[in-house]
Tab-separated table of C-alpha atoms and ligand atoms in Angstrom:
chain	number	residue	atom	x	y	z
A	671	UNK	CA	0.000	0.000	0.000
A	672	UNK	CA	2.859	2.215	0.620
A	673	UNK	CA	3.447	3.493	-3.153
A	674	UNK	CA	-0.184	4.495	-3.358
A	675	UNK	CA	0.100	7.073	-0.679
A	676	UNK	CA	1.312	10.407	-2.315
A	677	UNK	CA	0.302	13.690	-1.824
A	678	UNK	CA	-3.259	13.423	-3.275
A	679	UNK	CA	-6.101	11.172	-1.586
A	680	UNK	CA	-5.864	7.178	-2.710
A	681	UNK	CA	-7.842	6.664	-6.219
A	682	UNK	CA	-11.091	4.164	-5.023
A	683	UNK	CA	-13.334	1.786	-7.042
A	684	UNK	CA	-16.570	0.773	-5.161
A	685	UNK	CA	-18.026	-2.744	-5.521
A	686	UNK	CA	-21.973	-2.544	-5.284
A	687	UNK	CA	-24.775	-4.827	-6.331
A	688	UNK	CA	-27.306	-4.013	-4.210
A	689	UNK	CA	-28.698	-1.357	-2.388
A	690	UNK	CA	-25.759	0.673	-1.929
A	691	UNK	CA	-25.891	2.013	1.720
A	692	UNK	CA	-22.074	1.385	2.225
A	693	UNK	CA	-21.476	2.977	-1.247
A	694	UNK	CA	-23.249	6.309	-0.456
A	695	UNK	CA	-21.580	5.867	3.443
A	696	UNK	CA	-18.615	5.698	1.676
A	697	UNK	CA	-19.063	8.477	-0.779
A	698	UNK	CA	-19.450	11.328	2.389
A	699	UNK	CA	-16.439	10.188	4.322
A	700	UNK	CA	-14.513	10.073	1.271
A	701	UNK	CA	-15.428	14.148	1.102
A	702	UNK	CA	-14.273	14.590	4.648
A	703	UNK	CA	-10.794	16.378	4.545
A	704	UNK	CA	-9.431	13.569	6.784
A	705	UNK	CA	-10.680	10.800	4.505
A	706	UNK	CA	-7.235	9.076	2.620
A	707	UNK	CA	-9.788	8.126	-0.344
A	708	UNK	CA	-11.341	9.359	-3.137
A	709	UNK	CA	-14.156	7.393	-4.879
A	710	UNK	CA	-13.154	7.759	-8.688
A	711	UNK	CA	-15.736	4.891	-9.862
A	712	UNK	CA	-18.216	2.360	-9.064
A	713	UNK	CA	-19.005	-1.141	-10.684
A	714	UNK	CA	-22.100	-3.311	-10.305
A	715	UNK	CA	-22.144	-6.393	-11.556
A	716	UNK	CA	-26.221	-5.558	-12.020
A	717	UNK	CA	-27.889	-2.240	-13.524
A	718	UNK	CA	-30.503	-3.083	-11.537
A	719	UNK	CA	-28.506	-2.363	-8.539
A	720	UNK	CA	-30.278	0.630	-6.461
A	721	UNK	CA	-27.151	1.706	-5.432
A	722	UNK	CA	-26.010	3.318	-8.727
A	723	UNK	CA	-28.511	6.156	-7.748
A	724	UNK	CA	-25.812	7.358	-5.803
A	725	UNK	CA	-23.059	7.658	-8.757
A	726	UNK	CA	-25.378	9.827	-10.750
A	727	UNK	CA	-26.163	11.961	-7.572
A	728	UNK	CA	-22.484	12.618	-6.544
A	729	UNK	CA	-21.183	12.739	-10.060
A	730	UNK	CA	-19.043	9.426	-9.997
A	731	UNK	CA	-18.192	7.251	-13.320
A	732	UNK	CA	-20.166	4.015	-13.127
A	733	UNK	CA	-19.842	0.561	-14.920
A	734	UNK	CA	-21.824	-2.482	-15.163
A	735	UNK	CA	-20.598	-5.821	-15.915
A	736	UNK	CA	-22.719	-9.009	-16.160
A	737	UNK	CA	-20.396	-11.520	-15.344
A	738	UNK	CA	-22.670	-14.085	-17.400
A	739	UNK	CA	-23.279	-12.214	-20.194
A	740	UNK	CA	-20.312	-10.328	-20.706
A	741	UNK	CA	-17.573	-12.488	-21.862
A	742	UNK	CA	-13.908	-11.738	-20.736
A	743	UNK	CA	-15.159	-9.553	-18.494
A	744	UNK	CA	-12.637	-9.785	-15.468
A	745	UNK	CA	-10.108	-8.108	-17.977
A	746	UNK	CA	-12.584	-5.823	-18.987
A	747	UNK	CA	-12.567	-4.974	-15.282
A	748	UNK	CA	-9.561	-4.766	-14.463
A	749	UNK	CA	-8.427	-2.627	-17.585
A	750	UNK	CA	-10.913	-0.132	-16.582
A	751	UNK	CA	-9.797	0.114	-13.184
A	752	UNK	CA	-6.474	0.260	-14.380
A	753	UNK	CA	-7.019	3.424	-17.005
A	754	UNK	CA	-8.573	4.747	-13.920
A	755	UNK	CA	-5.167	4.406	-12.047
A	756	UNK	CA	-7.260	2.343	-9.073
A	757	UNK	CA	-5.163	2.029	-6.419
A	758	UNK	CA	-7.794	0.951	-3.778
A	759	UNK	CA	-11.134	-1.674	-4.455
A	760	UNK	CA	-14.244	-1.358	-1.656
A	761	UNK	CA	-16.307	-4.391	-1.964
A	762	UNK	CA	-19.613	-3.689	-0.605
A	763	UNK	CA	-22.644	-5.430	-0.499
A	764	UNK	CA	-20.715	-6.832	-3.926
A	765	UNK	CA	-22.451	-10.101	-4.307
A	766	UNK	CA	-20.070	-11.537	-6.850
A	767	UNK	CA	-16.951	-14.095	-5.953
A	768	UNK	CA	-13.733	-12.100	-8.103
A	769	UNK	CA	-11.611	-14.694	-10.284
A	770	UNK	CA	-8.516	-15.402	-9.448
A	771	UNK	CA	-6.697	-13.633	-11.831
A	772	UNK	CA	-8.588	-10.631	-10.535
A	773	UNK	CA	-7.485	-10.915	-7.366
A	774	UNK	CA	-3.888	-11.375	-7.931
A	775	UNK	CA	-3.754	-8.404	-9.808
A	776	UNK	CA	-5.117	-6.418	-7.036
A	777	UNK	CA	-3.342	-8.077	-4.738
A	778	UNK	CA	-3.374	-6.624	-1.011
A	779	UNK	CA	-5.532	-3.506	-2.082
A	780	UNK	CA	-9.076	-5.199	-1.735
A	781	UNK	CA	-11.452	-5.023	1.073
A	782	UNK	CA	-14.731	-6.128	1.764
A	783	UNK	CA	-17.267	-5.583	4.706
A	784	UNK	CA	-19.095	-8.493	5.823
A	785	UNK	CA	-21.714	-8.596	7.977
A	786	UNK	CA	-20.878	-11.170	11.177
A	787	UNK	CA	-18.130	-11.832	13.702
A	788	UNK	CA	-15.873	-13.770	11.302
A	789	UNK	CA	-14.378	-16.180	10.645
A	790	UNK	CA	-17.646	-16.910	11.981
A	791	UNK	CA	-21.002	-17.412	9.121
A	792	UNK	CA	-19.089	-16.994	6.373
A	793	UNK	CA	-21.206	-16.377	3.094
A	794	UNK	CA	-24.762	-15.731	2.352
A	795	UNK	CA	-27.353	-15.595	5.056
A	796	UNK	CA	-25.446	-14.554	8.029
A	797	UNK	CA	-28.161	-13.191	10.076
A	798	UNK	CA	-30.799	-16.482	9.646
A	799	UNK	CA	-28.027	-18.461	10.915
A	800	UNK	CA	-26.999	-16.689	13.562
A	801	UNK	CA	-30.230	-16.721	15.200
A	802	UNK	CA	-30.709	-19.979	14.007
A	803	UNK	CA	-27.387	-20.751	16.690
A	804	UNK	CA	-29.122	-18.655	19.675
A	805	UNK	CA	-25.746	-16.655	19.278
A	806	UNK	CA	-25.393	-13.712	21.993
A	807	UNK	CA	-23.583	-11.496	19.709
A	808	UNK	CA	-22.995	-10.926	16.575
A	809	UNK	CA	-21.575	-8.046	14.273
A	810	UNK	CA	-19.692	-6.794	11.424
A	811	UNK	CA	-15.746	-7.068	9.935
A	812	UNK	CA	-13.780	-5.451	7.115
A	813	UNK	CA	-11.149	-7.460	5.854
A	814	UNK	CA	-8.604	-7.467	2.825
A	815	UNK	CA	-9.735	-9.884	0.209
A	816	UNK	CA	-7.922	-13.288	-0.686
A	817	UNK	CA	-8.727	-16.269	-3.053
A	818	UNK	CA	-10.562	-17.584	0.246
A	819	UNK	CA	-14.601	-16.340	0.693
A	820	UNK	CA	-14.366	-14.124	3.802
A	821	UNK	CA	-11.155	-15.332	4.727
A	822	UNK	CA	-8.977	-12.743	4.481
A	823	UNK	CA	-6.924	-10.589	7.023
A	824	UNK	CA	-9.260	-9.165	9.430
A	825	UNK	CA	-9.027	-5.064	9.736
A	826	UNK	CA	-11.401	-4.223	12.419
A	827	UNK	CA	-14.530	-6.080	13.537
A	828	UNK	CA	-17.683	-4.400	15.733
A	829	UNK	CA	-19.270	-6.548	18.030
A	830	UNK	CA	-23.051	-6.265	18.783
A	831	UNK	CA	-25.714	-8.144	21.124
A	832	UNK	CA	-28.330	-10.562	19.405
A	833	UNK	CA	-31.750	-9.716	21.567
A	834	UNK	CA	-34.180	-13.171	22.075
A	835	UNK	CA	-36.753	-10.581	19.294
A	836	UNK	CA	-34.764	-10.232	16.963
A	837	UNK	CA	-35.380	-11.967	13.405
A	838	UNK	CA	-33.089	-11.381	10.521
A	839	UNK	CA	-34.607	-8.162	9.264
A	840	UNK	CA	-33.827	-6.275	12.693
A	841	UNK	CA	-30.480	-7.759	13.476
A	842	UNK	CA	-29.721	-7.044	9.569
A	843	UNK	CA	-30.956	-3.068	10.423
A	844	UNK	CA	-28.801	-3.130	13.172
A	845	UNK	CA	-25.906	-4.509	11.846
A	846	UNK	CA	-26.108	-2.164	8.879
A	847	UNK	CA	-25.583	0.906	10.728
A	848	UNK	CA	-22.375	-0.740	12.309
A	849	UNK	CA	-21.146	-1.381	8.721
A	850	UNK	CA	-21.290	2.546	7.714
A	851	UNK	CA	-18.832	3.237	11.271
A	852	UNK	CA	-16.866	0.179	10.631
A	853	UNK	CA	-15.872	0.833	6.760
A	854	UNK	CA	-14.028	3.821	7.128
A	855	UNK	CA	-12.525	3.515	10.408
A	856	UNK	CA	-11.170	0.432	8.754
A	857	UNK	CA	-10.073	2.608	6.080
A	858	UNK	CA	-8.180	4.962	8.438
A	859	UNK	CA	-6.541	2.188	9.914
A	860	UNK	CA	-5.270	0.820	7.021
A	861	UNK	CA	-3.861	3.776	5.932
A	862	UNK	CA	-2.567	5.360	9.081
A	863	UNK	CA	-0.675	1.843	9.358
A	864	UNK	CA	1.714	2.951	6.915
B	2351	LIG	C1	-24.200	-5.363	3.832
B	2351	LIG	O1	-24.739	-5.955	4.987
B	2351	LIG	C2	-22.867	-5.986	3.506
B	2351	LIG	O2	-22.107	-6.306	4.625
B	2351	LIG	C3	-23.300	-7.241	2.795
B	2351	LIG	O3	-24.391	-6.835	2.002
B	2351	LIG	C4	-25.033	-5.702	2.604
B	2351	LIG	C5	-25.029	-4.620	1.584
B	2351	LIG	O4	-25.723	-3.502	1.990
B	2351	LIG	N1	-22.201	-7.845	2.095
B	2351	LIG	P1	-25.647	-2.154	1.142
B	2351	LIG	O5	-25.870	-2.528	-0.316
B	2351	LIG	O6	-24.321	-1.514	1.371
B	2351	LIG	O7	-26.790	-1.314	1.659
């Protein structure tokens, strides 16, 4: 990460396929003077992602990429993000597993926000399966991305309790708002590490 740190904030790509609360959380801290990023671009892997309101309200480039339909498409990708001079990739709420080849390239420069304790619930459906396992707590980490699904270095993880009324809707809610503290304090961290 070192060499991406210059005078000028760090050139950002946001990950979205869905509704885009961490995307549009992410747009306003990256306008806060202290914020290390600036959000240059966003790719869905949907146009019917919600989220993309957000790139025409704050005036950012947006791409979509069907990963079925569009053939070749991780070097598509990672050409644009390249003639973009990306030096940082936000996954969030991105609902796609990156190739390989993707990852590699980017090595060490991805993160993603997930929404549990992990390495605990892993994957889809987090919040079903944590009440599902009467857990006490549960909560939300940003990581850096590997060739692993959620298995990555953690960054920073927030810990919440699980209340005996809660169904997956309200602990989701809850664990949402987490997410839109967690992501750029993890941000911060990862750059004030250097
Ligand atoms: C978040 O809970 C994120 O952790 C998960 O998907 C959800 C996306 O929410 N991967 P949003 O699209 O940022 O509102």
């Amino acid at each position: 990460m070192e060499k991406l740190i210059g005078k000028n904030k760090v050139s950002t790509a946001i990950f979205i396929s869905g509704t885009g609360s961490n995307f549009k959380n992410l747009i306003k801290f990256s306008l806060l003077k202290r914020s290390p990023i600036k959000i240059k671009c966003v790719i869905s892997n949907t146009k019917n992602a919600k989220g993309l309101k957000y790139a025409n309200k704050y005036g950012i480039k947006k791409k979509i990429y069907d990963f079925k339909k569009n053939k070749n498409f991780e070097n598509k990708i990672i050409n644009f993000l390249k003639n973009n001079d990306i030096n940082l990739i936000c996954l969030a709420g991105f609902m796609k597993i990156l190739p390989p080849i993707f990852i590699r390239k980017f090595n060490g420069i991805i993160l993603n926000i997930h929404p549990s304790l992990l390495p605990k619930y892993k994957g889809l459906n987090t919040h079903q399966r944590v009440i599902e396992n009467n857990e006490k707590f549960t909560g939300c980490t940003v990581h850096f991305v590997n060739s692993k699904l959620d298995s990555g270095k953690i960054i920073l993880q927030k810990r919440i309790k699980v209340f005996k009324k809660d169904n997956p809707l309200s602990l989701s809610k809850r664990v949402l708002k987490k997410e839109h503290q967690l992501y750029p304090k993890a941000i911060l961290k990862v750059f004030s590490n250097l």
